[in-house]
Amino acid sequence: QVQLVESGPGLVGASQTLTVTCTVSGGSLTAYPYYWGWIRQPPGQDLEWVGGIRYDGDTDYSPPLRSRTSISRDTSKNQFTLHLSSLTPEDTAVYHCARADGLRTLPHDYPLWGQGHMVTVSP
């Protein structure tokens, strides 16, 4: 039973950097062929793939966000972390971590999700 749990601040100021961590239990970040992604949903809007990190540590980012996005991992803690800089109120969203079987950029191609973590960016 693999579980993913997001944690981080609920309120962040504009121009600051968001850090959200996903803690994985019951599975390993390094297990082939899994891909560990970040997906967000602003209020009233569609799910949006942000980026992800592969089992070997390779990363991918959504083109509109890649200049502001970094994903890292700590395999000793079985955690991976999203860093999103230069925040604006447009970044207000529920942030989910999720697992797919290889690289996927469509949110509904991820069969396993965390519960989500609401982040509000203040102006």
N, CA, C and O of each residue as an XYZ file, in Angstrom:
492
protein
N       0.836     -1.180      0.000
C       0.000      0.000      0.000
C       0.879      1.240      0.000
O       1.392      1.645      1.044
N       1.051      1.836     -1.155
C       1.852      3.042     -1.296
C       0.989      4.251     -0.969
O      -0.137      4.373     -1.452
N       1.524      5.140     -0.146
C       0.831      6.364      0.213
C       1.740      7.559      0.001
O       2.950      7.480      0.217
N       1.142      8.679     -0.428
C       1.844      9.922     -0.661
C       1.175     11.010      0.165
O      -0.049     11.136      0.151
N       1.968     11.795      0.883
C       1.443     12.850      1.740
C       2.222     14.129      1.491
O       3.448     14.150      1.602
N       1.501     15.203      1.150
C       2.110     16.502      0.913
C       2.188     17.303      2.207
O       1.323     17.184      3.075
N       3.226     18.114      2.327
C       3.343     19.002      3.473
C       4.070     20.271      3.050
O       4.879     20.262      2.122
N       3.766     21.363      3.749
C       4.386     22.636      3.456
C       3.541     23.779      3.970
O       2.550     23.547      4.664
N       3.905     25.000      3.649
C       3.159     26.153      4.137
C       1.816     26.277      3.439
O       1.657     25.870      2.288
N       0.855     26.845      4.151
C      -0.440     27.102      3.556
C      -0.586     28.497      2.988
O      -1.479     28.751      2.179
N       0.285     29.405      3.404
C       0.230     30.788      2.961
C       1.645     31.263      2.685
O       2.520     31.137      3.542
N       1.880     31.808      1.493
C       3.187     32.298      1.084
C       3.004     33.654      0.410
O       2.017     33.878     -0.291
N       3.943     34.540      0.622
C       3.858     35.863      0.027
C       4.300     35.899     -1.426
O       5.144     35.109     -1.850
N       3.724     36.819     -2.183
C       4.155     37.028     -3.561
C       5.641     37.368     -3.605
O       6.170     38.034     -2.714
N       6.297     36.903     -4.650
C       7.730     37.028     -4.894
C       8.567     36.015     -4.105
O       9.773     35.905     -4.326
N       7.939     35.283     -3.197
C       8.659     34.295     -2.408
C       8.698     32.950     -3.134
O       8.156     32.813     -4.231
N       9.335     31.971     -2.519
C       9.469     30.640     -3.085
C       8.652     29.643     -2.277
O       8.742     29.593     -1.051
N       7.859     28.855     -2.983
C       7.072     27.805     -2.364
C       7.885     26.525     -2.286
O       8.542     26.138     -3.253
N       7.841     25.875     -1.143
C       8.440     24.565     -0.972
C       7.377     23.617     -0.438
O       6.853     23.810      0.659
N       7.063     22.592     -1.220
C       6.109     21.565     -0.815
C       6.807     20.219     -0.924
O       7.422     19.911     -1.944
N       6.709     19.426      0.124
C       7.384     18.137      0.184
C       6.372     17.004      0.137
O       5.318     17.071      0.769
N       6.703     15.967     -0.615
C       5.899     14.751     -0.686
C       6.658     13.631      0.005
O       7.781     13.303     -0.377
N       6.046     13.053      1.014
C       6.621     11.925      1.717
C       5.943     10.646      1.246
O       4.719     10.525      1.300
N       6.741      9.700      0.786
C       6.240      8.443      0.236
C       6.471      7.326      1.244
O       7.569      7.181      1.780
N       5.442      6.546      1.496
C       5.562      5.364      2.337
C       5.054      4.151      1.577
O       4.175      4.268      0.724
N       5.606      2.991      1.886
C       5.192      1.770      1.225
C       5.772      1.563     -0.156
O       5.382      0.623     -0.849
N       6.685      2.406     -0.573
C       7.333      2.312     -1.868
C       8.578      3.167     -1.879
O       8.797      3.968     -0.970
N       9.393      3.002     -2.900
C      10.671      3.704     -2.984
C      10.699      4.646     -4.176
O      10.223      4.303     -5.258
N      11.257      5.831     -3.976
C      11.441      6.784     -5.067
C      12.358      6.236     -6.154
O      12.274      6.668     -7.304
N      13.214      5.310     -5.815
C      14.196      4.800     -6.759
C      13.746      3.550     -7.489
O      14.514      2.992     -8.273
N      12.523      3.093     -7.256
C      12.047      1.858     -7.866
C      11.659      2.071     -9.330
O      10.835      2.932     -9.641
N      12.254      1.287    -10.221
C      11.897      1.286    -11.638
C      10.509      0.725    -11.815
O      10.154     -0.239    -11.135
N       9.682      1.307    -12.730
C       9.920      2.436    -13.629
C       9.212      3.713    -13.207
O       8.843      4.521    -14.059
N       9.017      3.910    -11.920
C       8.081      4.932    -11.467
C       8.560      6.358    -11.707
O       9.756      6.645    -11.752
N       7.579      7.233    -11.859
C       7.788      8.653    -12.100
C       6.941      9.412    -11.091
O       5.749      9.146    -10.940
N       7.560     10.345    -10.411
C       6.936     11.046     -9.293
C       6.675     12.484     -9.687
O       7.609     13.251     -9.923
N       5.398     12.852     -9.758
C       5.014     14.128    -10.313
C       4.368     15.077     -9.324
O       3.902     14.683     -8.255
N       4.355     16.351     -9.720
C       3.609     17.396     -9.032
C       2.532     17.924     -9.971
O       2.806     18.260    -11.123
N       1.313     17.992     -9.465
C       0.153     18.446    -10.219
C      -0.600     19.431     -9.342
O      -0.759     19.194     -8.144
N      -1.068     20.539     -9.920
C      -1.778     21.532     -9.126
C      -3.121     21.863     -9.756
O      -3.340     21.629    -10.944
N      -4.015     22.408     -8.943
C      -5.332     22.809     -9.404
C      -5.709     24.131     -8.755
O      -6.077     24.160     -7.581
N      -5.620     25.230     -9.508
C      -6.118     26.506     -8.980
C      -7.622     26.441     -8.782
O      -8.295     25.660     -9.454
N      -8.165     27.244     -7.875
C      -9.615     27.217     -7.649
C     -10.386     27.467     -8.933
O     -10.126     28.433     -9.652
N     -11.333     26.589     -9.211
C     -12.184     26.736    -10.377
C     -11.531     26.418    -11.704
O     -12.149     26.623    -12.748
N     -10.298     25.923    -11.704
C      -9.584     25.652    -12.941
C      -9.218     24.176    -13.063
O      -9.428     23.395    -12.136
N      -8.671     23.807    -14.215
C      -8.316     22.427    -14.489
C      -7.034     22.032    -13.768
O      -6.256     22.880    -13.329
N      -6.838     20.728    -13.659
C      -5.575     20.201    -13.167
C      -4.449     20.557    -14.128
O      -4.630     20.532    -15.345
N      -3.295     20.887    -13.579
C      -2.143     21.294    -14.367
C      -0.909     20.535    -13.898
O      -0.545     20.597    -12.723
N      -0.266     19.820    -14.817
C       0.988     19.157    -14.506
C       2.107     20.181    -14.361
O       2.295     21.026    -15.236
N       2.841     20.109    -13.274
C       3.909     21.055    -12.988
C       5.270     20.479    -13.379
O       6.082     21.164    -14.002
N       5.512     19.246    -13.020
C       6.775     18.605    -13.321
C       6.887     17.298    -12.577
O       5.948     16.874    -11.904
N       8.043     16.655    -12.697
C       8.235     15.399    -12.015
C       9.683     14.975    -11.993
O      10.542     15.587    -12.628
N       9.936     13.919    -11.254
C      11.278     13.365    -11.118
C      11.202     11.853    -11.302
O      10.341     11.189    -10.726
N      12.120     11.317    -12.115
C      12.127      9.914    -12.446
C      12.837      9.100    -11.370
O      13.492      9.651    -10.485
N      12.699      7.799    -11.460
C      13.301      6.896    -10.475
C      14.820      7.062    -10.368
O      15.407      6.782     -9.323
N      15.452      7.518    -11.457
C      16.897      7.715    -11.448
C      17.303      9.152    -11.140
O      18.491      9.473    -11.179
N      16.338     10.025    -10.835
C      16.615     11.398    -10.472
C      16.474     12.408    -11.591
O      16.577     13.607    -11.333
N      16.244     11.979    -12.824
C      16.030     12.903    -13.935
C      14.742     13.690    -13.724
O      13.746     13.132    -13.262
N      14.749     14.981    -14.060
C      13.595     15.843    -13.837
C      13.036     16.394    -15.140
O      13.745     16.507    -16.140
N      11.751     16.736    -15.111
C      11.050     17.360    -16.228
C      10.116     18.418    -15.666
O       9.556     18.257    -14.582
N       9.953     19.516    -16.424
C       9.113     20.609    -15.969
C       8.196     21.081    -17.083
O       8.569     21.061    -18.256
N       6.996     21.507    -16.714
C       6.083     22.103    -17.668
C       6.716     23.361    -18.261
O       7.198     24.208    -17.510
N       6.727     23.505    -19.594
C       7.391     24.671    -20.195
C       6.974     26.026    -19.623
O       7.843     26.871    -19.406
N       5.676     26.278    -19.368
C       5.334     27.604    -18.823
C       5.901     27.866    -17.439
O       5.981     29.019    -17.016
N       6.297     26.818    -16.727
C       6.752     26.961    -15.351
C       8.220     26.633    -15.152
O       8.748     26.849    -14.061
N       8.899     26.117    -16.176
C      10.207     25.533    -15.948
C      11.241     26.530    -15.444
O      12.144     26.152    -14.699
N      11.129     27.788    -15.832
C      12.099     28.768    -15.364
C      11.968     29.054    -13.877
O      12.886     29.605    -13.270
N      10.839     28.686    -13.284
C      10.602     28.947    -11.868
C      10.553     27.683    -11.023
O      10.342     27.762     -9.813
N      10.742     26.524    -11.634
C      10.469     25.256    -10.968
C      11.730     24.425    -10.793
O      12.575     24.355    -11.685
N      11.841     23.803     -9.637
C      12.892     22.831     -9.381
C      12.328     21.723     -8.510
O      11.597     21.987     -7.555
N      12.664     20.489     -8.836
C      12.248     19.331     -8.053
C      13.489     18.587     -7.602
O      14.381     18.303     -8.401
N      13.539     18.275     -6.324
C      14.654     17.543     -5.758
C      14.124     16.376     -4.942
O      12.920     16.259     -4.711
N      15.040     15.511     -4.507
C      14.616     14.384     -3.696
C      15.648     14.065     -2.635
O      16.825     14.399     -2.765
N      15.187     13.420     -1.593
C      16.038     12.901     -0.545
C      15.673     11.433     -0.402
O      14.686     11.094      0.250
N      16.462     10.571     -1.006
C      16.112      9.157     -1.021
C      16.215      8.520      0.360
O      15.536      7.530      0.632
N      17.049      9.069      1.232
C      17.153      8.527      2.580
C      15.878      8.739      3.376
O      15.575      7.969      4.286
N      15.125      9.790      3.034
C      13.856     10.075      3.689
C      12.658      9.673      2.839
O      11.514      9.799      3.275
N      12.919      9.189      1.623
C      11.861      8.847      0.673
C      10.927     10.037      0.442
O       9.704      9.906      0.482
N      11.537     11.201      0.198
C      10.805     12.433     -0.019
C      11.262     13.097     -1.306
O      12.437     13.028     -1.667
N      10.327     13.742     -1.997
C      10.699     14.640     -3.077
C       9.962     15.960     -2.896
O       8.851     16.003     -2.369
N      10.608     17.041     -3.347
C      10.189     18.382     -2.991
C      10.066     19.265     -4.227
O      10.921     19.248     -5.113
N       8.988     20.032     -4.264
C       8.769     21.038     -5.295
C       9.190     22.401     -4.776
O       8.809     22.803     -3.677
N       9.978     23.110     -5.574
C      10.346     24.493     -5.298
C       9.825     25.344     -6.453
O      10.219     25.141     -7.601
N       8.950     26.285     -6.156
C       8.382     27.173     -7.163
C       8.647     28.600     -6.727
O       8.121     29.050     -5.709
N       9.455     29.310     -7.487
C       9.913     30.637     -7.102
C       9.070     31.736     -7.733
O       8.201     31.478     -8.565
N       9.352     32.979     -7.314
C       8.699     34.173     -7.866
C       7.183     34.033     -7.887
O       6.541     34.247     -8.915
N       6.631     33.678     -6.759
C       5.203     33.381     -6.681
C       4.349     34.620     -6.933
O       4.714     35.740     -6.577
N       3.206     34.380     -7.557
C       2.157     35.372     -7.707
C       0.848     34.762     -7.236
O       0.781     33.549     -7.037
N      -0.203     35.571     -7.051
C      -1.495     34.975     -6.681
C      -2.007     33.950     -7.680
O      -2.836     33.115     -7.319
N      -1.537     33.984     -8.936
C      -1.922     32.974     -9.923
C      -1.428     31.582     -9.564
O      -1.919     30.595    -10.113
N      -0.467     31.484     -8.655
C       0.044     30.193     -8.210
C      -0.779     29.594     -7.079
O      -0.507     28.473     -6.651
N      -1.775     30.315     -6.589
C      -2.665     29.761     -5.570
C      -3.352     28.515     -6.121
O      -3.980     28.563     -7.179
N      -3.231     27.400     -5.400
C      -3.758     26.139     -5.907
C      -3.654     25.077     -4.838
O      -2.963     25.247     -3.833
N      -4.356     23.967     -5.072
C      -4.105     22.744     -4.340
C      -2.976     22.015     -5.062
O      -3.067     21.748     -6.260
N      -1.928     21.701     -4.338
C      -0.761     21.034     -4.904
C      -0.774     19.563     -4.494
O      -0.806     19.233     -3.309
N      -0.750     18.690     -5.497
C      -0.744     17.246     -5.297
C       0.587     16.661     -5.735
O       1.168     17.105     -6.725
N       1.069     15.673     -5.008
C       2.074     14.781     -5.562
C       1.386     13.498     -6.008
O       0.341     13.124     -5.475
N       1.984     12.828     -6.991
C       1.352     11.667     -7.594
C       2.407     10.784     -8.242
O       3.524     11.229     -8.509
N       2.046      9.524     -8.494
C       2.956      8.563     -9.115
C       2.362      8.011    -10.389
O       1.177      7.685    -10.447
N       3.191      7.907    -11.408
C       2.816      7.286    -12.672
C       3.844      6.234    -13.050
O       4.928      6.171    -12.472
N       3.488      5.401    -14.036
C       4.386      4.367    -14.542
C       5.161      4.929    -15.719
O       4.857      4.630    -16.874
N       6.166      5.747    -15.421
C       6.924      6.446    -16.435
C       6.444      7.880    -16.593
O       5.454      8.283    -15.981
N       7.148      8.649    -17.415
C       6.835     10.061    -17.616
C       5.435     10.241    -18.187
O       5.092      9.659    -19.217
N       4.629     11.056    -17.507
C       3.302     11.424    -17.957
C       3.105     12.901    -17.702
O       3.514     13.415    -16.660
N       2.485     13.585    -18.641
C       2.205     15.008    -18.488
C       0.713     15.308    -18.390
O       0.331     16.460    -18.183
N      -0.131     14.300    -18.534
C      -1.563     14.459    -18.337
C      -1.913     14.005    -16.931
O      -1.623     12.867    -16.561
N      -2.534     14.878    -16.139
C      -2.808     14.510    -14.742
C      -3.569     13.204    -14.572
O      -3.298     12.454    -13.634
N      -4.512     12.917    -15.456
C      -5.313     11.717    -15.292
C      -4.577     10.445    -15.691
O      -5.137      9.354    -15.589
N      -3.334     10.564    -16.141
C      -2.495      9.397    -16.365
C      -1.750      8.977    -15.102
O      -0.975      8.020    -15.125
N      -1.984      9.687    -14.007
C      -1.384      9.326    -12.725
C      -2.405      8.548    -11.904
O      -3.421      9.114    -11.500
N      -2.162      7.274    -11.650
C      -3.156      6.475    -10.920
C      -3.107      6.617     -9.408
O      -4.060      6.235     -8.730
N      -2.037      7.149     -8.867
C      -1.873      7.213     -7.420
C      -1.549      8.640     -7.018
O      -0.597      9.239     -7.519
N      -2.349      9.179     -6.107
C      -2.261     10.586     -5.708
C      -2.175     10.745     -4.201
O      -2.668      9.907     -3.446
N      -1.539     11.835     -3.772
C      -1.696     12.302     -2.415
C      -2.998     13.065     -2.273
O      -3.694     13.304     -3.260
N      -3.326     13.443     -1.066
C      -4.611     14.091     -0.808
C      -4.641     15.547     -1.251
O      -5.721     16.119     -1.403
N      -3.500     16.146     -1.458
C      -3.411     17.534     -1.876
C      -3.145     18.472     -0.716
O      -3.533     18.204      0.421
N      -2.479     19.576     -1.017
C      -2.128     20.575     -0.023
C      -2.450     21.953     -0.589
O      -1.900     22.352     -1.616
N      -3.339     22.677      0.081
C      -3.754     23.996     -0.382
C      -2.688     25.032     -0.070
O      -2.219     25.135      1.063
N      -2.309     25.798     -1.086
C      -1.355     26.885     -0.936
C      -1.998     28.165     -1.455
O      -2.454     28.229     -2.597
N      -2.027     29.173     -0.607
C      -2.525     30.485     -0.992
C      -1.356     31.461     -1.062
O      -0.567     31.564     -0.122
N      -1.251     32.166     -2.165
C      -0.204     33.165     -2.340
C      -0.825     34.537     -2.123
O      -1.736     34.935     -2.850
N      -0.341     35.248     -1.138
C      -0.874     36.565     -0.827
C      -0.248     37.608     -1.739
O       0.920     37.491     -2.112
N      -1.018     38.628     -2.099
C      -0.501     39.647     -3.009
C       0.556     40.535     -2.364
O       1.082     41.439     -3.012
